[in-house]
mmCIF file of C-alpha atoms and ligand atoms in Angstrom:
data_model
loop_
_atom_site.group_PDB
_atom_site.id
_atom_site.type_symbol
_atom_site.label_atom_id
_atom_site.label_comp_id
_atom_site.label_asym_id
_atom_site.label_seq_id
_atom_site.Cartn_x
_atom_site.Cartn_y
_atom_site.Cartn_z
ATOM 1 C CA UNK H 24 17.383 -1.040 -25.114
ATOM 2 C CA UNK H 25 19.332 -1.577 -21.988
ATOM 3 C CA UNK H 26 17.199 -2.764 -18.869
ATOM 4 C CA UNK H 27 19.901 -1.251 -16.691
ATOM 5 C CA UNK H 28 19.957 2.200 -18.113
ATOM 6 C CA UNK H 29 15.927 2.399 -17.402
ATOM 7 C CA UNK H 30 16.643 0.885 -14.026
ATOM 8 C CA UNK H 31 18.838 3.391 -13.007
ATOM 9 C CA UNK H 32 16.799 6.438 -14.553
ATOM 10 C CA UNK H 33 13.519 4.862 -12.446
ATOM 11 C CA UNK H 34 15.568 4.794 -9.366
ATOM 12 C CA UNK H 35 16.804 8.590 -9.776
ATOM 13 C CA UNK H 36 13.114 9.234 -9.594
ATOM 14 C CA UNK H 37 12.250 7.390 -6.327
ATOM 15 C CA UNK H 38 11.172 4.072 -7.415
ATOM 16 C CA UNK H 39 12.524 0.745 -6.169
ATOM 17 C CA UNK H 40 13.041 -1.415 -9.218
ATOM 18 C CA UNK H 41 13.642 -5.209 -9.907
ATOM 19 C CA UNK H 42 14.767 -6.848 -13.053
ATOM 20 C CA UNK H 43 13.543 -10.359 -13.845
ATOM 21 C CA UNK H 44 14.383 -12.329 -17.299
ATOM 22 C CA UNK H 45 10.833 -13.902 -17.428
ATOM 23 C CA UNK H 46 7.175 -13.295 -16.435
ATOM 24 C CA UNK H 47 7.318 -16.566 -14.610
ATOM 25 C CA UNK H 48 10.202 -15.286 -12.499
ATOM 26 C CA UNK H 49 8.486 -11.712 -11.619
ATOM 27 C CA UNK H 50 5.230 -13.492 -10.982
ATOM 28 C CA UNK H 51 6.854 -15.733 -8.109
ATOM 29 C CA UNK H 52 8.616 -12.734 -6.845
ATOM 30 C CA UNK H 53 5.390 -10.804 -6.206
ATOM 31 C CA UNK H 54 3.713 -14.062 -4.748
ATOM 32 C CA UNK H 55 6.626 -14.417 -2.299
ATOM 33 C CA UNK H 56 6.561 -10.649 -1.168
ATOM 34 C CA UNK H 57 3.213 -9.865 -1.240
ATOM 35 C CA UNK H 58 1.315 -11.783 1.365
ATOM 36 C CA UNK H 59 -1.341 -11.194 4.061
ATOM 37 C CA UNK H 60 -2.613 -7.953 2.255
ATOM 38 C CA UNK H 61 -5.340 -6.696 0.418
ATOM 39 C CA UNK H 62 -4.651 -6.106 -3.392
ATOM 40 C CA UNK H 63 -6.226 -4.442 -6.090
ATOM 41 C CA UNK H 64 -5.670 -4.564 -9.780
ATOM 42 C CA UNK H 65 -5.865 -1.781 -12.328
ATOM 43 C CA UNK H 66 -7.094 -3.195 -15.748
ATOM 44 C CA UNK H 67 -3.937 -4.772 -17.298
ATOM 45 C CA UNK H 68 -3.290 -7.269 -19.959
ATOM 46 C CA UNK H 69 -0.099 -7.661 -18.641
ATOM 47 C CA UNK H 70 -1.338 -8.741 -15.048
ATOM 48 C CA UNK H 71 -3.687 -11.056 -16.758
ATOM 49 C CA UNK H 72 -1.074 -12.681 -18.984
ATOM 50 C CA UNK H 73 1.167 -13.218 -15.824
ATOM 51 C CA UNK H 74 -2.014 -14.895 -14.274
ATOM 52 C CA UNK H 75 -1.318 -12.752 -11.303
ATOM 53 C CA UNK H 76 -4.837 -13.233 -9.826
ATOM 54 C CA UNK H 77 -4.360 -16.450 -9.518
ATOM 55 C CA UNK H 78 -0.969 -16.382 -8.294
ATOM 56 C CA UNK H 79 -1.563 -13.692 -5.624
ATOM 57 C CA UNK H 80 -5.246 -15.019 -4.237
ATOM 58 C CA UNK H 81 -3.881 -18.134 -2.007
ATOM 59 C CA UNK H 82 -2.176 -15.516 0.444
ATOM 60 C CA UNK H 83 -4.045 -12.269 -0.056
ATOM 61 C CA UNK H 84 -7.473 -10.970 -0.540
ATOM 62 C CA UNK H 85 -7.222 -9.735 -4.311
ATOM 63 C CA UNK H 86 -9.948 -7.410 -5.972
ATOM 64 C CA UNK H 87 -9.674 -7.628 -9.668
ATOM 65 C CA UNK H 88 -12.031 -6.064 -12.329
ATOM 66 C CA UNK H 89 -11.631 -8.646 -14.614
ATOM 67 C CA UNK H 90 -12.285 -11.140 -12.047
ATOM 68 C CA UNK H 91 -15.564 -9.892 -10.595
ATOM 69 C CA UNK H 92 -16.837 -12.069 -7.737
ATOM 70 C CA UNK H 93 -20.382 -13.374 -8.312
ATOM 71 C CA UNK H 94 -22.926 -10.646 -7.146
ATOM 72 C CA UNK H 95 -20.546 -7.701 -7.711
ATOM 73 C CA UNK H 96 -19.975 -5.831 -11.250
ATOM 74 C CA UNK H 97 -17.095 -3.841 -12.549
ATOM 75 C CA UNK H 98 -17.608 -0.599 -10.598
ATOM 76 C CA UNK H 99 -18.062 -2.239 -7.383
ATOM 77 C CA UNK H 100 -14.756 -4.242 -7.660
ATOM 78 C CA UNK H 101 -12.724 -1.329 -9.117
ATOM 79 C CA UNK H 102 -13.856 0.891 -6.405
ATOM 80 C CA UNK H 103 -12.703 -1.826 -3.827
ATOM 81 C CA UNK H 104 -9.271 -1.903 -5.804
ATOM 82 C CA UNK H 105 -8.699 1.701 -4.730
ATOM 83 C CA UNK H 106 -8.568 1.256 -0.955
ATOM 84 C CA UNK H 107 -6.466 -1.831 -0.863
ATOM 85 C CA UNK H 108 -3.001 -2.192 0.776
ATOM 86 C CA UNK H 109 -1.085 -2.926 -2.544
ATOM 87 C CA UNK H 110 -2.321 -1.804 -6.121
ATOM 88 C CA UNK H 111 -0.731 -3.455 -9.212
ATOM 89 C CA UNK H 112 -0.863 -2.591 -12.593
ATOM 90 C CA UNK H 113 1.106 -1.779 -15.732
ATOM 91 C CA UNK H 114 1.784 1.108 -17.786
ATOM 92 C CA UNK H 115 1.179 1.796 -21.772
ATOM 93 C CA UNK H 116 4.844 2.993 -22.392
ATOM 94 C CA UNK H 117 7.925 3.873 -20.288
ATOM 95 C CA UNK H 118 10.749 6.276 -21.271
ATOM 96 C CA UNK H 119 14.434 5.357 -21.236
ATOM 97 C CA UNK H 120 14.677 8.361 -19.141
ATOM 98 C CA UNK H 121 12.420 7.071 -16.394
ATOM 99 C CA UNK H 122 8.949 8.740 -17.496
ATOM 100 C CA UNK H 123 6.067 6.263 -17.583
ATOM 101 C CA UNK H 124 2.531 6.985 -19.234
ATOM 102 C CA UNK H 125 -0.892 5.321 -18.934
ATOM 103 C CA UNK H 126 -3.969 6.167 -20.720
ATOM 104 C CA UNK H 127 -7.384 5.300 -19.095
ATOM 105 C CA UNK H 128 -11.221 5.357 -20.426
ATOM 106 C CA UNK H 129 -12.727 4.711 -16.869
ATOM 107 C CA UNK H 130 -10.127 6.287 -14.665
ATOM 108 C CA UNK H 131 -9.780 3.367 -12.208
ATOM 109 C CA UNK H 132 -6.210 2.249 -13.232
ATOM 110 C CA UNK H 133 -4.568 5.743 -13.196
ATOM 111 C CA UNK H 134 -6.650 6.722 -10.278
ATOM 112 C CA UNK H 135 -5.546 3.776 -8.003
ATOM 113 C CA UNK H 136 -1.892 4.264 -9.296
ATOM 114 C CA UNK H 137 -1.686 7.680 -7.672
ATOM 115 C CA UNK H 138 -3.040 7.515 -4.247
ATOM 116 C CA UNK H 139 -4.992 5.449 -1.692
ATOM 117 C CA UNK H 140 -2.348 2.358 -1.218
ATOM 118 C CA UNK H 141 0.526 1.921 1.075
ATOM 119 C CA UNK H 142 2.156 0.531 -1.958
ATOM 120 C CA UNK H 143 1.790 0.444 -5.941
ATOM 121 C CA UNK H 144 3.621 -2.020 -8.044
ATOM 122 C CA UNK H 145 4.096 -1.237 -11.887
ATOM 123 C CA UNK H 146 4.756 -4.555 -13.978
ATOM 124 C CA UNK H 147 6.228 -3.529 -17.240
ATOM 125 C CA UNK H 148 7.542 -5.762 -20.205
ATOM 126 C CA UNK H 149 10.101 -4.990 -22.409
ATOM 127 C CA UNK H 150 8.219 -3.933 -25.309
ATOM 128 C CA UNK H 151 6.978 -0.702 -23.520
ATOM 129 C CA UNK H 152 10.241 0.593 -23.425
ATOM 130 C CA UNK H 153 11.027 3.568 -25.820
ATOM 131 C CA UNK H 154 13.344 6.426 -25.747
ATOM 132 C CA UNK H 155 11.784 9.315 -24.882
ATOM 133 C CA UNK H 156 8.851 10.551 -23.278
ATOM 134 C CA UNK H 157 7.317 12.114 -26.398
ATOM 135 C CA UNK H 158 7.813 8.509 -27.760
ATOM 136 C CA UNK H 159 6.198 6.930 -24.652
ATOM 137 C CA UNK H 160 2.965 9.285 -24.989
ATOM 138 C CA UNK H 161 3.113 8.540 -28.888
ATOM 139 C CA UNK H 162 3.227 4.881 -28.192
ATOM 140 C CA UNK H 163 0.325 5.016 -25.642
ATOM 141 C CA UNK H 164 -2.116 6.520 -28.092
ATOM 142 C CA UNK H 165 -1.001 5.077 -31.175
ATOM 143 C CA UNK H 166 -0.105 1.618 -30.375
ATOM 144 C CA UNK H 167 -1.363 0.583 -26.844
ATOM 145 C CA UNK H 168 -4.691 2.052 -26.982
ATOM 146 C CA UNK H 169 -5.440 0.991 -30.524
ATOM 147 C CA UNK H 170 -4.428 -2.671 -29.692
ATOM 148 C CA UNK H 171 -6.723 -2.525 -26.672
ATOM 149 C CA UNK H 172 -9.743 -1.326 -28.549
ATOM 150 C CA UNK H 173 -9.414 -4.272 -30.627
ATOM 151 C CA UNK H 174 -8.749 -6.717 -27.950
ATOM 152 C CA UNK H 175 -12.065 -5.400 -26.275
ATOM 153 C CA UNK H 176 -13.786 -5.539 -29.839
ATOM 154 C CA UNK H 177 -14.872 -2.143 -29.632
ATOM 155 C CA UNK H 178 -16.231 -0.195 -32.645
ATOM 156 C CA UNK H 179 -13.828 2.448 -32.884
ATOM 157 C CA UNK H 180 -11.784 3.473 -35.921
ATOM 158 C CA UNK H 181 -8.417 2.347 -34.118
ATOM 159 C CA UNK H 182 -9.834 -1.134 -33.758
ATOM 160 C CA UNK H 183 -11.273 -1.350 -37.215
ATOM 161 C CA UNK H 184 -8.397 -0.227 -38.969
ATOM 162 C CA UNK H 185 -5.531 -1.334 -36.559
ATOM 163 C CA UNK H 186 -2.994 1.378 -37.677
ATOM 164 C CA UNK H 187 -3.239 4.436 -35.268
ATOM 165 C CA UNK H 188 -5.447 6.594 -33.124
ATOM 166 C CA UNK H 189 -7.766 8.697 -34.839
ATOM 167 C CA UNK H 190 -8.867 10.798 -31.857
ATOM 168 C CA UNK H 191 -12.138 9.385 -31.900
ATOM 169 C CA UNK H 192 -15.748 10.697 -30.826
ATOM 170 C CA UNK H 193 -16.791 7.068 -30.984
ATOM 171 C CA UNK H 194 -19.290 6.235 -27.843
ATOM 172 C CA UNK H 195 -16.762 3.464 -27.108
ATOM 173 C CA UNK H 196 -13.969 5.321 -26.922
ATOM 174 C CA UNK H 197 -11.249 4.108 -24.127
ATOM 175 C CA UNK H 198 -8.928 7.392 -24.416
ATOM 176 C CA UNK H 199 -9.954 9.917 -21.650
ATOM 177 C CA UNK H 200 -7.500 10.433 -19.268
ATOM 178 C CA UNK H 201 -3.618 10.649 -20.165
ATOM 179 C CA UNK H 202 -1.284 10.665 -17.275
ATOM 180 C CA UNK H 203 2.369 10.990 -17.128
ATOM 181 C CA UNK H 204 4.349 9.895 -14.077
ATOM 182 C CA UNK H 205 7.310 12.032 -14.098
ATOM 183 C CA UNK H 206 8.484 10.745 -10.768
ATOM 184 C CA UNK H 207 7.218 8.674 -8.086
ATOM 185 C CA UNK H 208 4.401 10.217 -5.878
ATOM 186 C CA UNK H 209 4.948 11.443 -2.389
ATOM 187 C CA UNK H 210 4.273 9.599 0.662
ATOM 188 C CA UNK H 211 4.086 6.064 -1.364
ATOM 189 C CA UNK H 212 6.089 3.007 -1.813
ATOM 190 C CA UNK H 213 6.393 2.433 -5.424
ATOM 191 C CA UNK H 214 8.192 -0.547 -7.203
ATOM 192 C CA UNK H 215 8.788 -1.028 -10.939
ATOM 193 C CA UNK H 216 9.073 -4.570 -12.077
ATOM 194 C CA UNK H 217 10.971 -4.891 -15.326
ATOM 195 C CA UNK H 218 10.370 -7.668 -17.308
ATOM 196 C CA UNK H 219 12.649 -8.757 -20.549
ATOM 197 C CA UNK H 220 10.146 -10.432 -22.521
ATOM 198 C CA UNK H 221 7.159 -8.992 -24.253
ATOM 199 C CA UNK H 222 3.962 -8.567 -21.787
ATOM 200 C CA UNK H 223 0.720 -6.766 -22.704
ATOM 201 C CA UNK H 224 -0.218 -4.530 -25.424
HETATM 202 S S1 LIG M 5 -9.158 7.810 -29.286
HETATM 203 FE FE1 LIG M 5 -10.415 6.645 -30.505
HETATM 204 S S2 LIG M 5 -9.411 6.152 -32.176
HETATM 205 FE FE2 LIG M 5 -7.759 6.939 -30.732
HETATM 206 S S3 LIG M 5 -7.040 5.168 -29.852
HETATM 207 FE FE3 LIG M 5 -8.728 5.893 -28.387
HETATM 208 S S4 LIG M 5 -10.529 4.722 -28.905
HETATM 209 FE FE4 LIG M 5 -8.909 4.614 -30.510
#
């Protein structure tokens, strides 16, 4: 799927877009352009794979629920992430028509991506691209979420069977809030980093 086509769709919805061939180049760009800021992370396998916590920490104050500082737990760190200058996250799926989709269990990721920051950056690998919004929602629920449940070692039917979502009532269910970004939120500087590599789940 042509990255340039997705880029045009996202730009028409108000986003600034940059395309990179590799995660390494994208990481270097972010480390170069985000400096002297407080930075919050939404839980994201993509950001983890890119090593962005380490890349951004020398020149910024970074809060990441996956790297809680000593004496701080997930809730406290994730709460800090909601009021930083910059918020970084990924999405579970991106439609060629420019809509993005995220699914969240706790809500820190979708909350932080909507409000409370001067800038939000979405980092998205090519594997997240699908033709339509319907397919983006389907991918989010039936591919990204089961893979995430498996990664986390949860006792949910999707993690055990690994094939699709069972809309479970498991106590360990991670699918509670489904968000569709139809366009960029008002009064927000929002950037999408497209990477021509498979990234995240
Ligand atoms: S609702 Fe349950 S079965 Fe479906 S993806 Fe989420 S955790 Fe897995």
